[in-house]
CSV table of C-alpha atoms and ligand atoms in Angstrom, one decimal:
chain,number,residue,atom,x,y,z
B,1,MET,CA,-14.5,-1.5,9.4
B,2,ILE,CA,-17.8,-2.5,7.4
B,3,ARG,CA,-19.7,-5.5,7.4
B,4,LEU,CA,-23.2,-5.9,6.7
B,5,GLN,CA,-24.8,-9.4,7.1
B,6,GLU,CA,-28.1,-10.7,5.2
B,7,VAL,CA,-29.0,-6.8,5.2
B,8,THR,CA,-32.6,-6.7,3.9
B,9,LYS,CA,-34.3,-3.3,3.0
B,10,ARG,CA,-37.5,-3.2,1.6
B,11,PHE,CA,-39.7,0.3,1.0
B,12,GLY,CA,-43.1,-1.1,0.8
B,13,ASP,CA,-43.5,-4.1,-1.2
B,14,ASN,CA,-39.7,-3.3,-2.9
B,15,THR,CA,-37.1,-5.0,-2.2
B,16,VAL,CA,-34.5,-2.8,-2.7
B,17,LEU,CA,-31.7,-5.3,-0.7
B,18,ASP,CA,-32.1,-8.7,-0.2
B,19,ARG,CA,-30.0,-10.5,2.3
B,20,LEU,CA,-27.0,-8.2,1.2
B,21,ASN,CA,-23.4,-9.3,2.4
B,22,PHE,CA,-20.5,-7.5,1.9
B,23,SER,CA,-17.4,-6.1,4.0
B,24,VAL,CA,-14.9,-3.7,3.8
B,25,ASP,CA,-11.8,-4.1,6.0
B,26,ALA,CA,-9.9,-1.1,7.6
B,27,GLY,CA,-8.4,1.6,5.4
B,28,LYS,CA,-9.6,0.0,2.3
B,29,HIS,CA,-10.8,1.7,-0.9
B,30,VAL,CA,-14.3,-0.4,-1.9
B,31,THR,CA,-16.3,1.5,-4.8
B,32,LEU,CA,-19.7,0.4,-5.4
B,33,ILE,CA,-20.9,0.0,-9.6
B,34,GLY,CA,-24.4,-1.0,-10.9
B,35,PRO,CA,-27.4,0.5,-12.3
B,36,SER,CA,-29.1,3.6,-11.5
B,37,GLY,CA,-32.4,2.4,-8.9
B,38,SER,CA,-30.0,-1.0,-7.8
B,39,GLY,CA,-29.9,0.3,-4.0
B,40,LYS,CA,-26.3,1.7,-3.8
B,41,THR,CA,-27.4,5.2,-1.9
B,42,THR,CA,-29.5,3.1,0.4
B,43,ILE,CA,-26.9,1.4,1.5
B,44,LEU,CA,-25.0,4.6,2.1
B,45,ARG,CA,-28.0,5.6,3.7
B,46,LEU,CA,-28.4,2.8,6.5
B,47,LEU,CA,-24.6,3.2,7.2
B,48,MET,CA,-25.7,6.7,7.8
B,49,THR,CA,-28.3,5.8,10.0
B,50,LEU,CA,-30.6,7.7,7.8
B,51,ASN,CA,-32.9,4.8,7.2
B,52,LYS,CA,-33.0,1.3,9.0
B,53,PRO,CA,-32.7,-2.2,7.6
B,54,ASP,CA,-35.5,-4.2,8.4
B,55,GLU,CA,-33.8,-7.3,8.4
B,56,GLY,CA,-29.8,-7.9,9.2
B,57,THR,CA,-26.6,-6.9,11.1
B,58,ILE,CA,-24.2,-3.9,10.6
B,59,THR,CA,-21.2,-3.4,12.3
B,60,VAL,CA,-18.7,-0.7,11.9
B,61,ASP,CA,-15.3,-1.3,13.6
B,62,GLY,CA,-16.1,-4.1,15.6
B,63,ASP,CA,-19.3,-1.9,16.7
B,64,GLN,CA,-23.2,-3.3,16.0
B,65,LEU,CA,-24.6,-0.2,14.1
B,66,PHE,CA,-27.6,-2.3,13.5
B,67,PRO,CA,-29.6,-3.5,15.3
B,68,ALA,CA,-28.3,-0.9,18.4
B,69,PRO,CA,-29.5,1.1,21.3
B,70,GLU,CA,-30.0,5.0,20.6
B,71,LYS,CA,-26.6,5.7,22.1
B,72,GLN,CA,-24.3,3.3,20.8
B,73,VAL,CA,-25.3,4.7,17.3
B,74,ARG,CA,-24.7,8.1,18.1
B,75,GLU,CA,-20.9,7.0,19.0
B,76,ILE,CA,-20.9,5.0,16.1
B,77,ARG,CA,-21.7,7.5,13.8
B,78,LYS,CA,-19.1,9.8,14.9
B,79,LYS,CA,-17.1,7.2,12.8
B,80,ILE,CA,-18.6,7.9,9.7
B,81,GLY,CA,-18.5,10.6,7.3
B,82,MET,CA,-20.7,11.4,4.0
B,83,VAL,CA,-20.5,13.2,0.9
B,84,PHE,CA,-23.8,13.8,-1.2
B,85,GLN,CA,-24.2,14.2,-4.4
B,86,GLN,CA,-25.8,17.6,-3.7
B,87,PHE,CA,-23.3,19.5,-1.6
B,88,ASN,CA,-26.2,20.1,1.4
B,89,LEU,CA,-23.6,22.8,2.7
B,90,PHE,CA,-25.7,25.0,5.3
B,91,PRO,CA,-26.4,28.2,2.9
B,92,ASN,CA,-27.0,30.7,6.2
B,93,MET,CA,-23.1,29.9,7.3
B,94,LYS,CA,-20.0,31.0,5.8
B,95,VAL,CA,-17.5,28.3,4.7
B,96,LEU,CA,-15.3,28.2,7.8
B,97,ARG,CA,-18.2,27.6,10.3
B,98,ASN,CA,-19.9,25.0,7.6
B,99,ILE,CA,-16.4,23.1,8.4
B,100,THR,CA,-16.1,24.1,12.2
B,101,GLU,CA,-20.0,23.9,13.0
B,102,ALA,CA,-20.1,19.7,13.8
B,103,PRO,CA,-16.4,19.7,15.6
B,104,VAL,CA,-17.6,22.2,17.7
B,105,THR,CA,-21.0,20.8,18.6
B,106,VAL,CA,-20.6,16.8,18.3
B,107,LEU,CA,-16.9,16.7,19.5
B,108,GLY,CA,-16.5,19.2,21.7
B,109,MET,CA,-13.7,20.8,20.2
B,110,SER,CA,-12.3,24.0,21.0
B,111,LYS,CA,-13.2,26.8,18.6
B,112,ASP,CA,-9.9,27.9,18.4
B,113,GLU,CA,-8.7,24.2,17.1
B,114,ALA,CA,-11.8,23.4,14.9
B,115,GLU,CA,-11.0,27.0,12.9
B,116,GLN,CA,-7.4,25.9,12.8
B,117,ARG,CA,-8.0,22.7,11.6
B,118,ALA,CA,-10.7,24.1,9.1
B,119,ARG,CA,-8.0,26.5,7.7
B,120,ASP,CA,-5.7,23.4,7.2
B,121,LEU,CA,-8.4,21.2,5.5
B,122,LEU,CA,-9.5,24.4,3.0
B,123,ASP,CA,-6.0,24.9,2.2
B,124,GLN,CA,-5.8,21.0,1.5
B,125,VAL,CA,-8.9,21.0,-1.0
B,126,GLY,CA,-7.5,24.3,-2.7
B,127,LEU,CA,-9.9,26.9,-1.2
B,128,ALA,CA,-7.5,28.1,1.5
B,129,ASP,CA,-9.2,31.8,0.2
B,130,LYS,CA,-12.6,31.2,0.8
B,131,CYS,CA,-13.3,31.0,4.9
B,132,ASP,CA,-15.4,33.8,4.8
B,133,ALA,CA,-17.3,33.3,1.7
B,134,TYR,CA,-20.9,31.8,1.6
B,135,PRO,CA,-21.9,28.7,-0.1
B,136,SER,CA,-23.9,30.7,-2.9
B,137,GLN,CA,-20.7,32.5,-3.7
B,138,LEU,CA,-19.0,29.2,-4.7
B,139,SER,CA,-19.3,27.3,-7.9
B,140,GLY,CA,-20.4,23.5,-8.0
B,141,GLY,CA,-16.9,22.2,-7.6
B,142,GLN,CA,-16.0,24.5,-4.9
B,143,GLN,CA,-18.6,24.0,-2.9
B,144,GLN,CA,-18.1,20.2,-2.8
B,145,ARG,CA,-14.6,20.7,-2.0
B,146,VAL,CA,-16.1,22.3,1.3
B,147,ALA,CA,-18.3,18.9,1.9
B,148,ILE,CA,-15.5,17.4,1.5
B,149,ALA,CA,-13.5,18.9,3.8
B,150,ARG,CA,-16.3,19.2,6.2
B,151,ALA,CA,-16.5,15.8,6.3
B,152,LEU,CA,-13.0,15.2,6.7
B,153,ALA,CA,-13.2,18.1,10.0
B,154,MET,CA,-15.1,15.0,11.9
B,155,ARG,CA,-11.9,13.1,11.9
B,156,PRO,CA,-13.7,9.8,10.1
B,157,GLN,CA,-12.6,6.7,10.1
B,158,VAL,CA,-14.9,5.9,7.4
B,159,LEU,CA,-15.9,8.1,4.7
B,160,LEU,CA,-18.9,7.5,2.4
B,161,LEU,CA,-18.9,9.3,-1.1
B,162,ASP,CA,-22.2,9.0,-3.1
B,163,GLU,CA,-21.7,10.5,-7.1
B,164,VAL,CA,-20.1,13.5,-5.3
B,165,THR,CA,-19.4,14.7,-8.9
B,166,SER,CA,-22.5,14.0,-10.6
B,167,ALA,CA,-24.1,17.2,-10.1
B,168,LEU,CA,-20.9,19.1,-11.6
B,169,ASP,CA,-20.7,21.0,-14.8
B,170,PRO,CA,-18.1,18.7,-16.5
B,171,GLU,CA,-14.8,21.1,-15.9
B,172,LEU,CA,-15.1,21.0,-12.3
B,173,VAL,CA,-15.6,17.3,-12.0
B,174,ALA,CA,-11.6,16.8,-12.2
B,175,GLY,CA,-10.4,19.1,-9.8
B,176,VAL,CA,-13.0,17.5,-7.0
B,177,LEU,CA,-11.6,14.0,-8.3
B,178,ASP,CA,-8.1,15.3,-8.2
B,179,VAL,CA,-9.0,15.9,-4.4
B,180,LEU,CA,-10.6,12.6,-3.1
B,181,ARG,CA,-7.3,11.3,-5.1
B,182,ASP,CA,-5.0,13.0,-2.6
B,183,ILE,CA,-7.2,12.0,0.5
B,184,ALA,CA,-7.4,8.3,-0.4
B,185,HIS,CA,-3.5,8.1,-1.2
B,186,SER,CA,-2.5,10.4,1.7
B,187,THR,CA,-5.0,8.9,4.7
B,188,ASP,CA,-5.7,5.8,6.2
B,189,ILE,CA,-9.7,6.3,6.0
B,190,THR,CA,-11.7,3.7,4.8
B,191,MET,CA,-14.1,4.3,1.7
B,192,LEU,CA,-17.2,3.4,0.3
B,193,CYS,CA,-17.4,5.1,-3.1
B,194,VAL,CA,-20.5,4.9,-5.3
B,195,THR,CA,-19.2,6.6,-8.6
B,196,HIS,CA,-19.6,6.7,-12.4
B,197,GLU,CA,-16.3,7.9,-13.2
B,198,MET,CA,-14.1,4.6,-13.6
B,199,ASN,CA,-11.1,5.9,-14.3
B,200,PHE,CA,-11.1,7.4,-11.0
B,201,ALA,CA,-12.4,3.9,-9.6
B,202,ARG,CA,-9.7,2.4,-11.0
B,203,ASP,CA,-7.3,4.8,-9.8
B,204,ILE,CA,-8.5,4.8,-6.0
B,205,SER,CA,-10.3,0.9,-5.5
B,206,ASP,CA,-9.0,-1.9,-3.7
B,207,GLU,CA,-12.1,-3.6,-4.9
B,208,ILE,CA,-14.7,-3.1,-6.8
B,209,LEU,CA,-18.4,-4.8,-6.2
B,210,MET,CA,-20.9,-4.8,-9.0
B,211,PHE,CA,-24.5,-4.6,-7.9
B,212,ASP,CA,-27.4,-5.3,-8.9
B,213,SER,CA,-31.0,-6.3,-7.6
B,214,GLY,CA,-29.9,-5.9,-4.1
B,215,ARG,CA,-26.9,-8.0,-4.0
B,216,VAL,CA,-23.4,-8.2,-5.1
B,217,ILE,CA,-23.3,-10.3,-8.5
B,218,GLU,CA,-19.5,-10.0,-8.9
B,219,SER,CA,-16.8,-8.5,-7.1
B,220,GLY,CA,-12.5,-7.8,-7.5
B,221,HIS,CA,-10.1,-6.2,-8.0
B,222,PRO,CA,-10.2,-3.1,-10.8
B,223,ASP,CA,-8.1,-4.9,-13.5
B,224,LYS,CA,-9.9,-7.8,-13.4
B,225,MET,CA,-13.3,-5.7,-12.9
B,226,PHE,CA,-12.8,-3.5,-15.8
B,227,ASN,CA,-10.6,-6.2,-18.0
B,228,ASP,CA,-12.2,-8.9,-17.6
B,229,PRO,CA,-15.4,-9.4,-15.9
B,230,GLU,CA,-17.3,-12.8,-15.3
B,231,HIS,CA,-21.2,-11.8,-15.3
B,232,GLU,CA,-22.6,-10.8,-18.5
B,233,ARG,CA,-24.9,-8.1,-16.3
B,234,THR,CA,-21.1,-6.6,-15.2
B,235,ARG,CA,-20.0,-6.7,-19.4
B,236,ASP,CA,-23.3,-5.0,-20.0
B,237,PHE,CA,-23.2,-2.3,-17.5
B,238,LEU,CA,-18.9,-1.3,-18.3
B,239,SER,CA,-19.9,-1.1,-21.8
B,240,ALA,CA,-22.9,1.3,-21.3
B,241,VAL,CA,-20.5,3.4,-18.8
B,242,LEU,CA,-17.2,3.0,-19.9
H,1,LIG,P1,-28.9,4.1,-6.5
H,1,LIG,O1,-28.6,4.5,-5.6
H,1,LIG,O2,-28.5,2.6,-7.4
H,1,LIG,O3,-29.7,4.6,-7.7
H,1,LIG,P2,-31.2,3.7,-4.7
H,1,LIG,O4,-30.7,3.2,-3.5
H,1,LIG,O5,-31.7,5.7,-4.8
H,1,LIG,O6,-30.6,3.5,-6.2
H,1,LIG,O7,-32.6,3.1,-4.4
H,1,LIG,C1,-33.1,1.7,-5.0
H,1,LIG,C2,-34.6,1.4,-4.7
H,1,LIG,O8,-35.3,1.9,-3.6
H,1,LIG,C3,-35.6,2.3,-6.1
H,1,LIG,O9,-36.5,1.5,-6.3
H,1,LIG,C4,-36.0,3.8,-5.3
H,1,LIG,O10,-36.7,4.1,-6.0
H,1,LIG,C5,-36.5,3.2,-4.1
H,1,LIG,N1,-36.2,3.6,-2.9
H,1,LIG,C6,-34.7,4.7,-2.4
H,1,LIG,N2,-34.9,5.3,-1.5
H,1,LIG,C7,-37.0,5.4,-1.4
H,1,LIG,C8,-37.7,5.7,-0.5
H,1,LIG,N3,-37.4,7.0,0.8
H,1,LIG,N4,-38.8,5.8,-0.4
H,1,LIG,C9,-39.2,4.8,-1.2
H,1,LIG,N5,-38.3,4.0,-2.2
H,1,LIG,C10,-37.3,4.5,-2.2
H,2,LIG,MG1,-27.6,6.7,-6.3
């Protein structure tokens, strides 16, 4: 579903991704781990087309996302949803409209259908009673669950999650992770996830990629990666975060 081939990304003379290769099969859940500053967010931002690679190719569902003409990029982008560390809700819109806005304006969904779907999604994330609240009236955990519902409203084939619980107070983390576990287990959405929540990563992931200095240095099933990693840098990283 996702394939990066020889992807290089530089910021000035800082080479953040160095001829990176990896792929995620349809329906699989892959978690990227690695030290801060190692380029994890950059990978997700390339997939969201918020940044462009300097070299290499990126394909999504068999179609080239980079390099590609703008029209093709827009079509592929519709297949991809992202949830950020900072929830990035529209502060001037009520919760329901936060969720219906993109389906109506980007997908051309009718307002009624978009609202029905938004209510179903809010129910799924445990916020059926918050349709008419503004984001500022919600806790961080609730805002993040709205952001997840908003991403799902676009019926993405791929969901990108970038440290979605890192900005939350500790007591709010579990509720958000429960929602994501439910999505991971009950849908066939392909997930590429960056998280420091290692128990969560172990629960949902088909594969863990250990990422350092712009490359995947080790990858494997969570049991192998967490119990018996091969690389010293993976061992060091895991002993620091576990
Ligand atoms: P991670 O998510 O693994 O912590 P990032 O992908 O955010 O790492 O960042 C990787 C590197 O790229 C860092 O050295 C960071 O400073 C640099 N970087 C990220 N975005 C930009 C930018 N827009 N301009 C310049 N440097 C950037
Ligand atoms: Mg990051």
